[in-house]
PDB file of C-alpha atoms in Angstrom:
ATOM      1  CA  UNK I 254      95.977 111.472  84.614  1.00 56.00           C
ATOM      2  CA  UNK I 255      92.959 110.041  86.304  1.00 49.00           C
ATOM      3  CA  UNK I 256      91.436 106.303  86.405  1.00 44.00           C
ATOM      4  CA  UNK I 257      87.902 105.529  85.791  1.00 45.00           C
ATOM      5  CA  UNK I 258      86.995 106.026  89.464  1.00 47.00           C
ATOM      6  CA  UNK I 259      87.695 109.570  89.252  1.00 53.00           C
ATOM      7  CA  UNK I 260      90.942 109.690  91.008  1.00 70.00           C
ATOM      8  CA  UNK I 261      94.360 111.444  89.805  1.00 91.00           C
ATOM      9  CA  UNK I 262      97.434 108.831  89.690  1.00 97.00           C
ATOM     10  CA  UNK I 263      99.939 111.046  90.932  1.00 98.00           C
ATOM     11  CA  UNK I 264     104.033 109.488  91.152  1.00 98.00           C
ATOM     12  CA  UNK I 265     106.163 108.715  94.143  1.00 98.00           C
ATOM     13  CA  UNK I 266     109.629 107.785  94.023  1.00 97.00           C
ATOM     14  CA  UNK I 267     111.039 106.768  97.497  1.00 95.00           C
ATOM     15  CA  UNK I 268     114.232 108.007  98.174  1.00 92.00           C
ATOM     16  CA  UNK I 269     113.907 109.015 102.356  1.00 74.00           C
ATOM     17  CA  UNK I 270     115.589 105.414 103.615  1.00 62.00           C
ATOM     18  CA  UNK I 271     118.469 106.030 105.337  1.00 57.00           C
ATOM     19  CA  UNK I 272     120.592 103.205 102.821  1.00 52.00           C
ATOM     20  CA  UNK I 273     122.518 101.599 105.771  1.00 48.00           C
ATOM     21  CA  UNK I 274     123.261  98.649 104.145  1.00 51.00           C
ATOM     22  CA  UNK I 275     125.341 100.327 101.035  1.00 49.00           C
ATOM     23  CA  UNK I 276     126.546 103.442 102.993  1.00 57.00           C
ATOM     24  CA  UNK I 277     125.345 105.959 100.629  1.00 68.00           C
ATOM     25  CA  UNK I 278     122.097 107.593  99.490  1.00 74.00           C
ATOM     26  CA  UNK I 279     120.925 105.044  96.712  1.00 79.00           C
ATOM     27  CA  UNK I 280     119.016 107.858  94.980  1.00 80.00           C
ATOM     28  CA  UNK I 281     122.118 109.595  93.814  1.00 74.00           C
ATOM     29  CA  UNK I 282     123.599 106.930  92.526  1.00 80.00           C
ATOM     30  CA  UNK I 283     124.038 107.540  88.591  1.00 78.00           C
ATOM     31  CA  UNK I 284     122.756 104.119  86.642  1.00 82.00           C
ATOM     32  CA  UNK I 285     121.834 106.065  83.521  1.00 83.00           C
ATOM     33  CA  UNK I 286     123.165 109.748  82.733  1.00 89.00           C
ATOM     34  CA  UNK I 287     121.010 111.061  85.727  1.00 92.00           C
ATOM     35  CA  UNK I 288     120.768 110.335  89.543  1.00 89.00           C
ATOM     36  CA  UNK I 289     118.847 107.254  89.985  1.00 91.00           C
ATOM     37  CA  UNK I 290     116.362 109.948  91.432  1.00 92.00           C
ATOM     38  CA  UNK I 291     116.171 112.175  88.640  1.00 95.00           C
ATOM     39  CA  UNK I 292     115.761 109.071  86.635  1.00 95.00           C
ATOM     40  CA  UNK I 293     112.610 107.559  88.216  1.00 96.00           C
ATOM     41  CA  UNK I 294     111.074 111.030  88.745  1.00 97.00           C
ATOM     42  CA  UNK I 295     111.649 111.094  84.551  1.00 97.00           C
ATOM     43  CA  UNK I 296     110.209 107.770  84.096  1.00 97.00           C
ATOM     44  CA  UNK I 297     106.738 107.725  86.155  1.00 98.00           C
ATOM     45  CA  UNK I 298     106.201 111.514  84.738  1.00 98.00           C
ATOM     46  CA  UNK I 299     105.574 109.381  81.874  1.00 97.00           C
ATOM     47  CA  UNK I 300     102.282 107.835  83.536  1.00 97.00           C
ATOM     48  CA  UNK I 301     101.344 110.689  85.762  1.00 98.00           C
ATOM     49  CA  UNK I 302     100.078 114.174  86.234  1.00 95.00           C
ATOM     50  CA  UNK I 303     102.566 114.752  89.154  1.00 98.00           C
ATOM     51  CA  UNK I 304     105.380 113.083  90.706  1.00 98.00           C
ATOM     52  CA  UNK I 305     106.893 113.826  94.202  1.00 98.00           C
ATOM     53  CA  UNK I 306     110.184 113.059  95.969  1.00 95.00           C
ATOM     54  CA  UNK I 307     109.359 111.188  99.244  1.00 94.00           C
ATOM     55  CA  UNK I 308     112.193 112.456 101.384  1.00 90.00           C
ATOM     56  CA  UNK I 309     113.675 112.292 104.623  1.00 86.00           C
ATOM     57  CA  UNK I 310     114.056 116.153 106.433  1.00 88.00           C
ATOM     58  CA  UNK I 311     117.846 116.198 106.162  1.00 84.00           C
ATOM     59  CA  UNK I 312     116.993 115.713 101.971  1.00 86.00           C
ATOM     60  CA  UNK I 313     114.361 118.377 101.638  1.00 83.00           C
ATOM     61  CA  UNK I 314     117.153 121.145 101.309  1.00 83.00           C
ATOM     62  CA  UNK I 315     118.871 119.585  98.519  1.00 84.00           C
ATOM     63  CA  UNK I 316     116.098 118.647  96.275  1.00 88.00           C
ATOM     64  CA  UNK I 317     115.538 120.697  93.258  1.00 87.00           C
ATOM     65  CA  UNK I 318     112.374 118.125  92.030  1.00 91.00           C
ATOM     66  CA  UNK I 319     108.888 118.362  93.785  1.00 93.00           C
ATOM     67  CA  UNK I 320     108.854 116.543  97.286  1.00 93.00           C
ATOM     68  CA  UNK I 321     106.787 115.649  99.697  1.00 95.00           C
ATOM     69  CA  UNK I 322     108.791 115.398 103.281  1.00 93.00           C
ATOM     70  CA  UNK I 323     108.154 112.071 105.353  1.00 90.00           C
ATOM     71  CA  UNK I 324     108.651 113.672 109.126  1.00 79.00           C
ATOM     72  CA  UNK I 325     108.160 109.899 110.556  1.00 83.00           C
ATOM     73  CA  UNK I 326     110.743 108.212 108.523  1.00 79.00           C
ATOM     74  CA  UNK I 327     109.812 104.497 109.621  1.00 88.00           C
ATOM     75  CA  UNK I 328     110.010 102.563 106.196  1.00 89.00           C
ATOM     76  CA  UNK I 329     108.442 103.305 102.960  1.00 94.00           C
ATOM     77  CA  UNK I 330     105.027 103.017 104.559  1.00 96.00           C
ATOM     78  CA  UNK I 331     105.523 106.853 105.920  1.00 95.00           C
ATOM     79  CA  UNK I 332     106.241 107.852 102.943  1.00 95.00           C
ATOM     80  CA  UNK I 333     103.167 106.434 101.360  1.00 97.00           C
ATOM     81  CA  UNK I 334     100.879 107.599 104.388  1.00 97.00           C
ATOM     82  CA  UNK I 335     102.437 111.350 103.602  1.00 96.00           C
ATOM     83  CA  UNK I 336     102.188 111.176 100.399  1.00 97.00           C
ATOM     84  CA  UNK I 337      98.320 110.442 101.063  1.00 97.00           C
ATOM     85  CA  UNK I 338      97.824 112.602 103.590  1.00 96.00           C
ATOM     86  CA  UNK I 339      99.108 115.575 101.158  1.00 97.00           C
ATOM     87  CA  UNK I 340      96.817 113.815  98.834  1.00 97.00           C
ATOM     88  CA  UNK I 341      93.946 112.273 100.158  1.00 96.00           C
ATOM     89  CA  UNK I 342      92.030 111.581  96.379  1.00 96.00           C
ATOM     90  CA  UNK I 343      95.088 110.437  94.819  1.00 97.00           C
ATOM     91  CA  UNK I 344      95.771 106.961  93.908  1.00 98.00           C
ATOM     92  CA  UNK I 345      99.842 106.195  93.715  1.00 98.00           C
ATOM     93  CA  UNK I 346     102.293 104.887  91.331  1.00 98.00           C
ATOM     94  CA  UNK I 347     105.103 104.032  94.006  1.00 97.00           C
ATOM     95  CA  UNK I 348     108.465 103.229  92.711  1.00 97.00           C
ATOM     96  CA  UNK I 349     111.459 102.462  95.244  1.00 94.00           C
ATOM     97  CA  UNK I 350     114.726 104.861  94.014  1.00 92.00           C
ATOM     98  CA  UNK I 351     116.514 101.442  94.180  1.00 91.00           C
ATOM     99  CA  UNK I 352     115.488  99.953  91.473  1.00 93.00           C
ATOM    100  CA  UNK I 353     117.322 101.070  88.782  1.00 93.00           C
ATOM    101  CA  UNK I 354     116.289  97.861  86.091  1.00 93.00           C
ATOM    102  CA  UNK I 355     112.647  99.121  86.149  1.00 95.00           C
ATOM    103  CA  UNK I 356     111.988 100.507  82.771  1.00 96.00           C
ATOM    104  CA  UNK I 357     108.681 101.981  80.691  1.00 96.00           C
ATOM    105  CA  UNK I 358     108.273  98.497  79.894  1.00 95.00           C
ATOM    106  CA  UNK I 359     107.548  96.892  83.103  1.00 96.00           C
ATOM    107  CA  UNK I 360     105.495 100.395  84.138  1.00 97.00           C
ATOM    108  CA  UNK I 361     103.106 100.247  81.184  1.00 97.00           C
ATOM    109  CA  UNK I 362     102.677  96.569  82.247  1.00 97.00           C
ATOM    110  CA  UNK I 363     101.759  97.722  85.845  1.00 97.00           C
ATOM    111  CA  UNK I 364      99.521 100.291  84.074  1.00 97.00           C
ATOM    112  CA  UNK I 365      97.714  97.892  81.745  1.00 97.00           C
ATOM    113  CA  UNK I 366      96.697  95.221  84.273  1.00 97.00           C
ATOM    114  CA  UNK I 367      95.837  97.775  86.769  1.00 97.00           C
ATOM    115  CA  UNK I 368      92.661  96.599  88.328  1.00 97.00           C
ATOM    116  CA  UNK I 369      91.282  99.981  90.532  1.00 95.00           C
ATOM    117  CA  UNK I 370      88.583  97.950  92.053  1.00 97.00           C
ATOM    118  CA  UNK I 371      91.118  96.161  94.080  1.00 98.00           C
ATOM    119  CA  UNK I 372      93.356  98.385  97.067  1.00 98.00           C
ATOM    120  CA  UNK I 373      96.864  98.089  94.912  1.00 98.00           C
ATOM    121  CA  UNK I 374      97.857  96.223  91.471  1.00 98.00           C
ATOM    122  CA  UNK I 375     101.832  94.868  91.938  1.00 98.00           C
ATOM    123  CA  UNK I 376     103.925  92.388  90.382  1.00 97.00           C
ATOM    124  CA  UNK I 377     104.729  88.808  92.444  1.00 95.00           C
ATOM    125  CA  UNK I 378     108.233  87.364  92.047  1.00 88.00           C
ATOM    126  CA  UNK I 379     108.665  85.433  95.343  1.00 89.00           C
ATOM    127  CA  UNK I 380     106.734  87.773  97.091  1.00 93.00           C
ATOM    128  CA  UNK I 381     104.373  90.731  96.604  1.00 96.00           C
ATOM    129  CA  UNK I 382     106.410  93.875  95.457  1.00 96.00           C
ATOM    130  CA  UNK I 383     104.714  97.155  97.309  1.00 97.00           C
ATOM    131  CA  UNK I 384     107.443  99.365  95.971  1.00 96.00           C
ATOM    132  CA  UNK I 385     106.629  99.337  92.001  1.00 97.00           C
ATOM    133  CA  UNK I 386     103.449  99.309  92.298  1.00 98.00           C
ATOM    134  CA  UNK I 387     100.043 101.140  92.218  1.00 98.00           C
ATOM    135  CA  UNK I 388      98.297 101.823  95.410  1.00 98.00           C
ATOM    136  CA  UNK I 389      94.728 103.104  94.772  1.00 98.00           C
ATOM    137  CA  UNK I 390      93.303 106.212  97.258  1.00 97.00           C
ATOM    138  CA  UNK I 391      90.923 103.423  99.023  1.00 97.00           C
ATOM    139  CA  UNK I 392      94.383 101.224 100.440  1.00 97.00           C
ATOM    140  CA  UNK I 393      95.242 104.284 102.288  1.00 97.00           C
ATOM    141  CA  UNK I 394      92.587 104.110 105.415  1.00 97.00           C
ATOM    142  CA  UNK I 395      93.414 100.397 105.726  1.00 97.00           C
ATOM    143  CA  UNK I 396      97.238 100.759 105.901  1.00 97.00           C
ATOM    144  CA  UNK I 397      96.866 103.824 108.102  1.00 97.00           C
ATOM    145  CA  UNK I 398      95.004 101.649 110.760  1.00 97.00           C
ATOM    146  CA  UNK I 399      97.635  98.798 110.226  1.00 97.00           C
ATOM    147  CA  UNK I 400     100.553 101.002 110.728  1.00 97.00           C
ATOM    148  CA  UNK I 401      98.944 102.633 113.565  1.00 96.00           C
ATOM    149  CA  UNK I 402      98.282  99.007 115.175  1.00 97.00           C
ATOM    150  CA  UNK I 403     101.943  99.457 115.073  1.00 95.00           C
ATOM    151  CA  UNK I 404     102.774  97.917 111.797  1.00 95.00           C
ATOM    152  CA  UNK I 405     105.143  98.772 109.340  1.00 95.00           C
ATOM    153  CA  UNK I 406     105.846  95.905 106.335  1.00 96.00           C
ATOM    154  CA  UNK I 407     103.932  97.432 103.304  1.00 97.00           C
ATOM    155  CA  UNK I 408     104.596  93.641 101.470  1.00 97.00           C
ATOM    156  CA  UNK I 409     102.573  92.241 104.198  1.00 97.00           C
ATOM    157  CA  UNK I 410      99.726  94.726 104.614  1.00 98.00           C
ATOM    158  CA  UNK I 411      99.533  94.029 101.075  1.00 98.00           C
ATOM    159  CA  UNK I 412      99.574  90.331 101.340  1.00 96.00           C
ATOM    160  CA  UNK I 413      96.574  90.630 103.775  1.00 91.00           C
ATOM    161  CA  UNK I 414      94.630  92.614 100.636  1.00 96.00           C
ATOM    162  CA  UNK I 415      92.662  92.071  98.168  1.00 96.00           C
ATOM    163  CA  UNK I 416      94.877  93.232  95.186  1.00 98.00           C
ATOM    164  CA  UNK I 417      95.218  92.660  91.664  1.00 98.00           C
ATOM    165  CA  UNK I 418      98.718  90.564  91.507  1.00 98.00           C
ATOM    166  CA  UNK I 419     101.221  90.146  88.169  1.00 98.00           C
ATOM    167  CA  UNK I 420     103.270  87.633  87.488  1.00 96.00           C
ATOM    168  CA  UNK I 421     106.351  89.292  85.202  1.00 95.00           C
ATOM    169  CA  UNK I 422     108.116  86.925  82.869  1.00 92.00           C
ATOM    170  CA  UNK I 423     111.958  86.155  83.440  1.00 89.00           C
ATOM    171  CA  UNK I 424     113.117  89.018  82.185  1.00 86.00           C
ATOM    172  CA  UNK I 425     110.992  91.195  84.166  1.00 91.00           C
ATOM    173  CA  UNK I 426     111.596  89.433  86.998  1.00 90.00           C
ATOM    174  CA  UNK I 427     115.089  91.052  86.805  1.00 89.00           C
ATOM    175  CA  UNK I 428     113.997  94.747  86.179  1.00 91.00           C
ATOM    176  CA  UNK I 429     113.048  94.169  89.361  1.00 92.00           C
ATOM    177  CA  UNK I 430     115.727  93.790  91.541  1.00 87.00           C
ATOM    178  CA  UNK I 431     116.546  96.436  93.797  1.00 83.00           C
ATOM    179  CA  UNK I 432     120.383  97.340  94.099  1.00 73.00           C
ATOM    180  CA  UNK I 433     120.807  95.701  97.779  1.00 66.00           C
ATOM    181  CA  UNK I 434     120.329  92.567  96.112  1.00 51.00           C
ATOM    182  CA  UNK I 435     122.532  93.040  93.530  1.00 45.00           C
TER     183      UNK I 435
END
């Protein structure tokens, strides 16, 4: 699918973090009847014309779905900065693998208030959320200068932005929670 600047929205489900805090790779964990990988990579194939793994090296061999390897592994903002650098024209529908509450719902809600004339669209519960959300191809020089400045908190390269911010209602607020905090 493309936007109205020309560029593809292409799908990226984060899965590379090494999931220190719960001991376990969070994107095989089975929340519906597939891996919580499978699942995501189901749901934004919805919304776009292709959708990647971002994975870690020691996950490349195992992955049966389209990937796109994050060599760096610092954070979700290498995977974002490979999956651009693969891309460079693409714009990004980012979804965290642990998020397992996020459903077509809240996505065509993200999709409907998108604003491309801004550097991302995201929801805002107590903070900006960089991880379901849609990063457009022009965010991508910016956040490669602030990671190289030796930055790596996409929230708060985002927070510095001008972006196009949602505020879900209660319920939507809960879709999403991501599994560390329960």
């Amino acid at each position: 699918m493309t936007n109205s600047n020309g560029n593809t929205l292409y799908g990226l489900v984060l899965i590379g973090g090494k999931s220190s805090r719960m001991g376990t790779d969070k994107s095989l964990i089975r929340y519906h009847d597939v891996t919580q990988r499978a699942y995501v990579h189901q749901l934004l194939s919805q919304y776009c014309s292709k959708v990647f793994l971002s994975c870690n090296p020691s996950q490349r061999k195992e992955l049966a779905l389209p990937y796109i390897e994050d060599n760096q592994c610092e954070g979700p903002i290498t995977g974002l900065l490979s999956a651009h650098e693969a891309y460079p024209d693409a714009s990004w529908l980012i979804m965290a693998c642990d998020m397992p509450y996020v459903d077509s719902t809240l996505l065509n809600i993200l999709l409907q208030q998108r604003d491309n004339s801004k550097l991302a669209t995201c929801f805002y519960l107590d903070n900006i959320e960089p991880l379901c959300a849609i990063w457009e191809a022009s965010s991508f020089p910016l956040l490669k200068e602030y990671y190289q400045s030796g930055k790596r908190s996409p929230r708060r390269f985002l927070e510095g932005q001008d972006v196009k911010v949602i505020t879900p209602s209660k319920d939507d607020k809960f879709k999403l929670r991501n599994i560390n905090e329960g």
